[in-house]
mmCIF file of C-alpha atoms in Angstrom:
data_model
loop_
_atom_site.group_PDB
_atom_site.id
_atom_site.type_symbol
_atom_site.label_atom_id
_atom_site.label_comp_id
_atom_site.label_asym_id
_atom_site.label_seq_id
_atom_site.Cartn_x
_atom_site.Cartn_y
_atom_site.Cartn_z
ATOM 1 C CA UNK A 436 21.352 14.897 10.824
ATOM 2 C CA UNK A 437 23.578 13.717 13.647
ATOM 3 C CA UNK A 438 23.965 16.126 16.548
ATOM 4 C CA UNK A 439 27.303 17.887 16.068
ATOM 5 C CA UNK A 440 27.703 18.891 19.710
ATOM 6 C CA UNK A 441 30.525 16.466 20.408
ATOM 7 C CA UNK A 442 32.349 16.978 23.654
ATOM 8 C CA UNK A 443 36.093 17.457 23.314
ATOM 9 C CA UNK A 444 37.461 14.478 25.192
ATOM 10 C CA UNK A 445 40.817 13.989 23.526
ATOM 11 C CA UNK A 446 43.894 14.212 25.725
ATOM 12 C CA UNK A 447 46.809 15.965 23.972
ATOM 13 C CA UNK A 448 49.180 14.595 26.638
ATOM 14 C CA UNK A 449 48.194 10.979 26.129
ATOM 15 C CA UNK A 450 50.636 8.508 24.601
ATOM 16 C CA UNK A 451 47.811 7.362 22.343
ATOM 17 C CA UNK A 452 47.882 9.137 18.937
ATOM 18 C CA UNK A 453 45.247 11.804 18.394
ATOM 19 C CA UNK A 454 43.653 9.946 15.488
ATOM 20 C CA UNK A 455 43.319 6.846 17.689
ATOM 21 C CA UNK A 456 41.588 8.842 20.436
ATOM 22 C CA UNK A 457 39.148 10.360 17.953
ATOM 23 C CA UNK A 458 38.563 6.928 16.423
ATOM 24 C CA UNK A 459 37.679 5.542 19.868
ATOM 25 C CA UNK A 460 35.310 8.441 20.628
ATOM 26 C CA UNK A 461 33.452 8.119 17.328
ATOM 27 C CA UNK A 462 33.399 4.336 17.552
ATOM 28 C CA UNK A 463 31.843 4.579 21.038
ATOM 29 C CA UNK A 464 29.077 6.809 19.711
ATOM 30 C CA UNK A 465 28.295 4.388 16.894
ATOM 31 C CA UNK A 466 28.362 1.197 18.945
ATOM 32 C CA UNK A 467 26.701 2.865 21.924
ATOM 33 C CA UNK A 468 23.676 3.860 19.866
ATOM 34 C CA UNK A 469 24.158 7.619 20.014
ATOM 35 C CA UNK A 470 24.285 7.503 16.240
ATOM 36 C CA UNK A 471 22.039 5.195 14.278
ATOM 37 C CA UNK A 472 22.429 3.305 10.977
ATOM 38 C CA UNK A 473 22.506 5.667 7.980
ATOM 39 C CA UNK A 474 22.856 8.778 10.166
ATOM 40 C CA UNK A 475 25.206 11.308 8.594
ATOM 41 C CA UNK A 476 28.344 12.158 10.565
ATOM 42 C CA UNK A 477 29.627 15.696 11.066
ATOM 43 C CA UNK A 478 31.758 16.907 8.172
ATOM 44 C CA UNK A 479 35.550 16.730 8.296
ATOM 45 C CA UNK A 480 35.652 20.498 8.801
ATOM 46 C CA UNK A 481 33.236 20.271 11.742
ATOM 47 C CA UNK A 482 35.255 17.489 13.347
ATOM 48 C CA UNK A 483 38.488 19.445 12.800
ATOM 49 C CA UNK A 484 36.986 22.456 14.559
ATOM 50 C CA UNK A 485 35.529 20.371 17.376
ATOM 51 C CA UNK A 486 38.698 18.435 18.167
ATOM 52 C CA UNK A 487 41.173 21.145 17.069
ATOM 53 C CA UNK A 488 43.207 18.751 14.928
ATOM 54 C CA UNK A 489 44.292 18.603 11.292
ATOM 55 C CA UNK A 490 42.277 17.217 8.411
ATOM 56 C CA UNK A 491 44.833 14.413 8.061
ATOM 57 C CA UNK A 492 44.169 13.335 11.668
ATOM 58 C CA UNK A 493 40.389 13.298 11.130
ATOM 59 C CA UNK A 494 40.737 11.364 7.895
ATOM 60 C CA UNK A 495 42.972 8.791 9.547
ATOM 61 C CA UNK A 496 40.358 8.246 12.285
ATOM 62 C CA UNK A 497 37.576 7.961 9.699
ATOM 63 C CA UNK A 498 39.644 5.555 7.592
ATOM 64 C CA UNK A 499 39.970 3.295 10.641
ATOM 65 C CA UNK A 500 36.198 3.355 11.148
ATOM 66 C CA UNK A 501 35.638 2.584 7.460
ATOM 67 C CA UNK A 502 38.078 -0.328 7.648
ATOM 68 C CA UNK A 503 36.061 -1.679 10.585
ATOM 69 C CA UNK A 504 32.898 -1.411 8.488
ATOM 70 C CA UNK A 505 31.333 1.089 10.904
ATOM 71 C CA UNK A 506 30.941 3.940 8.412
ATOM 72 C CA UNK A 507 30.577 4.364 4.668
ATOM 73 C CA UNK A 508 31.108 7.328 2.371
ATOM 74 C CA UNK A 509 28.960 8.699 -0.452
ATOM 75 C CA UNK A 510 30.803 10.967 -2.823
ATOM 76 C CA UNK A 511 29.430 14.482 -2.639
ATOM 77 C CA UNK A 512 27.037 13.619 0.190
ATOM 78 C CA UNK A 513 29.119 12.801 3.249
ATOM 79 C CA UNK A 514 29.985 10.011 5.675
ATOM 80 C CA UNK A 515 27.299 7.797 7.191
ATOM 81 C CA UNK A 516 26.922 5.186 9.928
ATOM 82 C CA UNK A 517 26.856 1.705 8.418
ATOM 83 C CA UNK A 518 23.903 -0.623 9.075
ATOM 84 C CA UNK A 519 24.898 -3.698 11.102
ATOM 85 C CA UNK A 520 26.262 -6.561 9.045
ATOM 86 C CA UNK A 521 24.603 -9.957 8.950
ATOM 87 C CA UNK A 522 26.928 -12.706 10.103
ATOM 88 C CA UNK A 523 26.369 -16.086 8.511
ATOM 89 C CA UNK A 524 27.874 -19.303 9.790
ATOM 90 C CA UNK A 525 29.526 -21.871 7.571
ATOM 91 C CA UNK A 526 28.695 -25.042 9.442
ATOM 92 C CA UNK A 527 24.896 -25.312 9.087
ATOM 93 C CA UNK A 528 22.488 -24.988 6.170
ATOM 94 C CA UNK A 529 19.984 -22.257 7.013
ATOM 95 C CA UNK A 530 17.459 -20.741 4.627
ATOM 96 C CA UNK A 531 17.497 -16.974 4.151
ATOM 97 C CA UNK A 532 14.010 -16.705 5.649
ATOM 98 C CA UNK A 533 14.982 -18.616 8.786
ATOM 99 C CA UNK A 534 18.284 -16.769 9.089
ATOM 100 C CA UNK A 535 16.687 -13.319 8.949
ATOM 101 C CA UNK A 536 13.903 -14.250 11.369
ATOM 102 C CA UNK A 537 16.444 -15.500 13.900
ATOM 103 C CA UNK A 538 18.253 -12.161 13.699
ATOM 104 C CA UNK A 539 15.131 -10.069 14.200
ATOM 105 C CA UNK A 540 14.841 -8.881 10.583
ATOM 106 C CA UNK A 541 11.681 -9.112 8.502
ATOM 107 C CA UNK A 542 12.625 -11.311 5.508
ATOM 108 C CA UNK A 543 11.274 -10.451 2.100
ATOM 109 C CA UNK A 544 11.518 -11.791 -1.429
ATOM 110 C CA UNK A 545 10.986 -10.295 -4.863
ATOM 111 C CA UNK A 546 10.785 -12.729 -7.751
ATOM 112 C CA UNK A 547 12.984 -11.629 -10.644
ATOM 113 C CA UNK A 548 12.370 -14.587 -12.963
ATOM 114 C CA UNK A 549 11.201 -18.206 -12.947
ATOM 115 C CA UNK A 550 11.628 -20.358 -16.025
ATOM 116 C CA UNK A 551 12.631 -23.723 -17.441
ATOM 117 C CA UNK A 552 16.114 -23.853 -18.952
ATOM 118 C CA UNK A 553 18.146 -26.732 -20.415
ATOM 119 C CA UNK A 554 21.044 -27.971 -18.295
ATOM 120 C CA UNK A 555 24.411 -26.804 -19.559
ATOM 121 C CA UNK A 556 27.427 -29.107 -19.360
ATOM 122 C CA UNK A 557 28.546 -27.416 -16.137
ATOM 123 C CA UNK A 558 25.138 -27.687 -14.469
ATOM 124 C CA UNK A 559 24.575 -31.234 -15.714
ATOM 125 C CA UNK A 560 27.918 -32.306 -14.281
ATOM 126 C CA UNK A 561 27.148 -30.732 -10.912
ATOM 127 C CA UNK A 562 23.612 -32.149 -10.677
ATOM 128 C CA UNK A 563 24.562 -35.523 -12.164
ATOM 129 C CA UNK A 564 22.003 -35.362 -14.966
ATOM 130 C CA UNK A 565 22.054 -35.378 -18.771
ATOM 131 C CA UNK A 566 22.976 -32.240 -20.687
ATOM 132 C CA UNK A 567 19.785 -30.530 -21.841
ATOM 133 C CA UNK A 568 17.544 -31.923 -19.077
ATOM 134 C CA UNK A 569 15.011 -29.283 -17.963
ATOM 135 C CA UNK A 570 15.972 -27.261 -14.905
ATOM 136 C CA UNK A 571 13.793 -24.868 -12.950
ATOM 137 C CA UNK A 572 15.761 -21.600 -12.820
ATOM 138 C CA UNK A 573 14.494 -19.260 -10.090
ATOM 139 C CA UNK A 574 16.090 -15.853 -9.543
ATOM 140 C CA UNK A 575 15.105 -13.912 -6.440
ATOM 141 C CA UNK A 576 16.039 -10.680 -4.695
ATOM 142 C CA UNK A 577 16.233 -11.243 -0.936
ATOM 143 C CA UNK A 578 15.477 -8.413 1.477
ATOM 144 C CA UNK A 579 15.817 -7.723 5.199
ATOM 145 C CA UNK A 580 13.476 -5.043 6.538
ATOM 146 C CA UNK A 581 12.823 -4.093 2.886
ATOM 147 C CA UNK A 582 16.532 -3.504 2.196
ATOM 148 C CA UNK A 583 18.132 -5.543 -0.634
ATOM 149 C CA UNK A 584 20.644 -8.014 0.804
ATOM 150 C CA UNK A 585 21.378 -10.634 -1.834
ATOM 151 C CA UNK A 586 20.454 -12.114 -5.187
ATOM 152 C CA UNK A 587 19.887 -15.873 -5.371
ATOM 153 C CA UNK A 588 19.790 -17.914 -8.575
ATOM 154 C CA UNK A 589 18.608 -21.490 -8.001
ATOM 155 C CA UNK A 590 18.769 -24.355 -10.498
ATOM 156 C CA UNK A 591 16.561 -27.314 -9.549
ATOM 157 C CA UNK A 592 16.142 -30.643 -11.343
ATOM 158 C CA UNK A 593 12.602 -30.115 -12.580
ATOM 159 C CA UNK A 594 11.533 -33.768 -12.637
ATOM 160 C CA UNK A 595 12.160 -33.880 -8.888
ATOM 161 C CA UNK A 596 9.787 -30.983 -8.298
ATOM 162 C CA UNK A 597 7.281 -30.552 -11.171
ATOM 163 C CA UNK A 598 5.171 -27.439 -10.793
ATOM 164 C CA UNK A 599 7.762 -25.685 -8.637
ATOM 165 C CA UNK A 600 7.704 -22.629 -10.926
ATOM 166 C CA UNK A 601 4.057 -21.970 -10.049
ATOM 167 C CA UNK A 602 4.720 -21.687 -6.315
ATOM 168 C CA UNK A 603 4.585 -18.425 -4.336
ATOM 169 C CA UNK A 604 8.186 -17.576 -3.462
ATOM 170 C CA UNK A 605 7.263 -14.344 -1.713
ATOM 171 C CA UNK A 606 5.360 -16.127 1.060
ATOM 172 C CA UNK A 607 7.257 -19.405 1.520
ATOM 173 C CA UNK A 608 10.850 -20.564 1.752
ATOM 174 C CA UNK A 609 11.975 -22.559 -1.297
ATOM 175 C CA UNK A 610 13.602 -25.080 1.001
ATOM 176 C CA UNK A 611 10.342 -25.395 2.946
ATOM 177 C CA UNK A 612 8.356 -25.934 -0.255
ATOM 178 C CA UNK A 613 10.737 -28.645 -1.428
ATOM 179 C CA UNK A 614 10.300 -30.521 1.823
ATOM 180 C CA UNK A 615 6.548 -30.041 2.320
ATOM 181 C CA UNK A 616 5.369 -30.355 -1.285
ATOM 182 C CA UNK A 617 7.894 -32.763 -2.794
ATOM 183 C CA UNK A 618 9.349 -34.670 0.147
ATOM 184 C CA UNK A 619 12.859 -33.395 -0.620
ATOM 185 C CA UNK A 620 14.808 -32.608 2.532
ATOM 186 C CA UNK A 621 18.152 -30.934 2.009
ATOM 187 C CA UNK A 622 20.600 -32.270 4.572
ATOM 188 C CA UNK A 623 24.068 -31.417 3.244
ATOM 189 C CA UNK A 624 25.820 -29.089 0.842
ATOM 190 C CA UNK A 625 29.164 -28.198 -0.666
ATOM 191 C CA UNK A 626 30.044 -24.599 -1.383
ATOM 192 C CA UNK A 627 32.798 -22.304 -2.551
ATOM 193 C CA UNK A 628 33.129 -18.629 -1.607
ATOM 194 C CA UNK A 629 34.939 -15.837 -3.362
ATOM 195 C CA UNK A 630 34.971 -12.055 -3.638
ATOM 196 C CA UNK A 631 33.648 -10.572 -6.884
ATOM 197 C CA UNK A 632 32.670 -7.139 -8.163
ATOM 198 C CA UNK A 633 29.039 -6.288 -8.797
ATOM 199 C CA UNK A 634 27.958 -6.140 -12.414
ATOM 200 C CA UNK A 635 25.731 -3.258 -13.469
ATOM 201 C CA UNK A 636 22.647 -5.512 -13.303
ATOM 202 C CA UNK A 637 23.466 -6.793 -9.804
ATOM 203 C CA UNK A 638 24.332 -3.288 -8.587
ATOM 204 C CA UNK A 639 20.926 -2.017 -9.713
ATOM 205 C CA UNK A 640 19.100 -4.864 -7.965
ATOM 206 C CA UNK A 641 21.083 -4.461 -4.736
ATOM 207 C CA UNK A 642 21.088 -0.624 -4.843
ATOM 208 C CA UNK A 643 24.868 -0.438 -4.574
ATOM 209 C CA UNK A 644 27.637 1.125 -6.641
ATOM 210 C CA UNK A 645 28.835 -0.537 -9.833
ATOM 211 C CA UNK A 646 31.788 -2.841 -9.100
ATOM 212 C CA UNK A 647 31.063 -2.817 -5.340
ATOM 213 C CA UNK A 648 32.353 -5.857 -3.468
ATOM 214 C CA UNK A 649 30.115 -8.928 -3.280
ATOM 215 C CA UNK A 650 30.449 -12.255 -1.507
ATOM 216 C CA UNK A 651 29.776 -14.829 -4.205
ATOM 217 C CA UNK A 652 28.815 -18.345 -3.139
ATOM 218 C CA UNK A 653 28.276 -21.404 -5.319
ATOM 219 C CA UNK A 654 26.462 -24.143 -3.417
ATOM 220 C CA UNK A 655 25.468 -27.667 -4.389
ATOM 221 C CA UNK A 656 22.819 -29.066 -2.043
ATOM 222 C CA UNK A 657 22.022 -32.748 -1.497
ATOM 223 C CA UNK A 658 18.933 -34.590 -0.313
ATOM 224 C CA UNK A 659 18.982 -36.975 2.632
ATOM 225 C CA UNK A 660 19.569 -39.774 0.104
ATOM 226 C CA UNK A 661 22.693 -38.118 -1.252
ATOM 227 C CA UNK A 662 21.219 -36.941 -4.559
ATOM 228 C CA UNK A 663 22.230 -33.448 -5.777
ATOM 229 C CA UNK A 664 19.042 -31.396 -5.854
ATOM 230 C CA UNK A 665 19.899 -27.711 -6.176
ATOM 231 C CA UNK A 666 22.745 -25.727 -7.657
ATOM 232 C CA UNK A 667 22.680 -22.230 -6.153
ATOM 233 C CA UNK A 668 24.483 -19.012 -7.000
ATOM 234 C CA UNK A 669 24.395 -16.385 -4.230
ATOM 235 C CA UNK A 670 25.487 -12.781 -4.485
ATOM 236 C CA UNK A 671 25.642 -11.171 -1.034
ATOM 237 C CA UNK A 672 26.303 -7.489 -0.488
ATOM 238 C CA UNK A 673 29.830 -7.234 0.839
ATOM 239 C CA UNK A 674 28.944 -4.288 3.079
ATOM 240 C CA UNK A 675 26.128 -6.176 4.813
ATOM 241 C CA UNK A 676 27.398 -9.751 5.105
ATOM 242 C CA UNK A 677 30.216 -11.411 7.025
ATOM 243 C CA UNK A 678 30.928 -15.124 7.158
ATOM 244 C CA UNK A 679 32.299 -16.960 10.170
ATOM 245 C CA UNK A 680 33.455 -20.472 10.959
ATOM 246 C CA UNK A 681 34.584 -22.186 14.147
ATOM 247 C CA UNK A 682 37.957 -23.863 13.581
ATOM 248 C CA UNK A 683 39.736 -26.421 15.719
ATOM 249 C CA UNK A 684 43.370 -27.412 15.711
#
């Protein structure tokens, strides 16, 4: 439980609105490390008593923090400090394992399924193969410090990587295995990004609410020789991922 002994530092004579002052005070505690990820905040009633303001003022300050992604609410349980989001760039292909290691997280993988499936018309068109050609379909739950972060569904042209389904995905990066075991080096990709709502199945895997926001990415990856190798569907938790890109005019 977060320490409720908050010092009253709002200035009733300031030109800054009261909700803005409270927002800044709470934001400072979160970003300054006084409160830690998943700590529970004082209740609205406690904050009202501490700062001697109305419930509407407290809620407005909390709404601002929620909009910034700094807190999250659980119905019937309270308001909590959000874990830091993972920012992913859009200009370089980085495996999940490498990305998490660079950020100081311990990457983890749970295999959901691995099987051969026939290429549908959509997949065949993307991978430039015949309809019905065998594809290795690998579905994985990706974790950071044991917390579910994303679900990845990979479709690989099986004749390029026979035996890929027997590999250990919990210990090695799929991209690393393709390069080391099959000589396939992924050097470029095309992807689309959109916001979607979590299905019941995805929500259960990611331990989030049904219909929670997800970042959905479809990515087609190419080898150094320009051949399409992998068609990937990614479902990132919207509360834990942000995407950024450097733009030039």
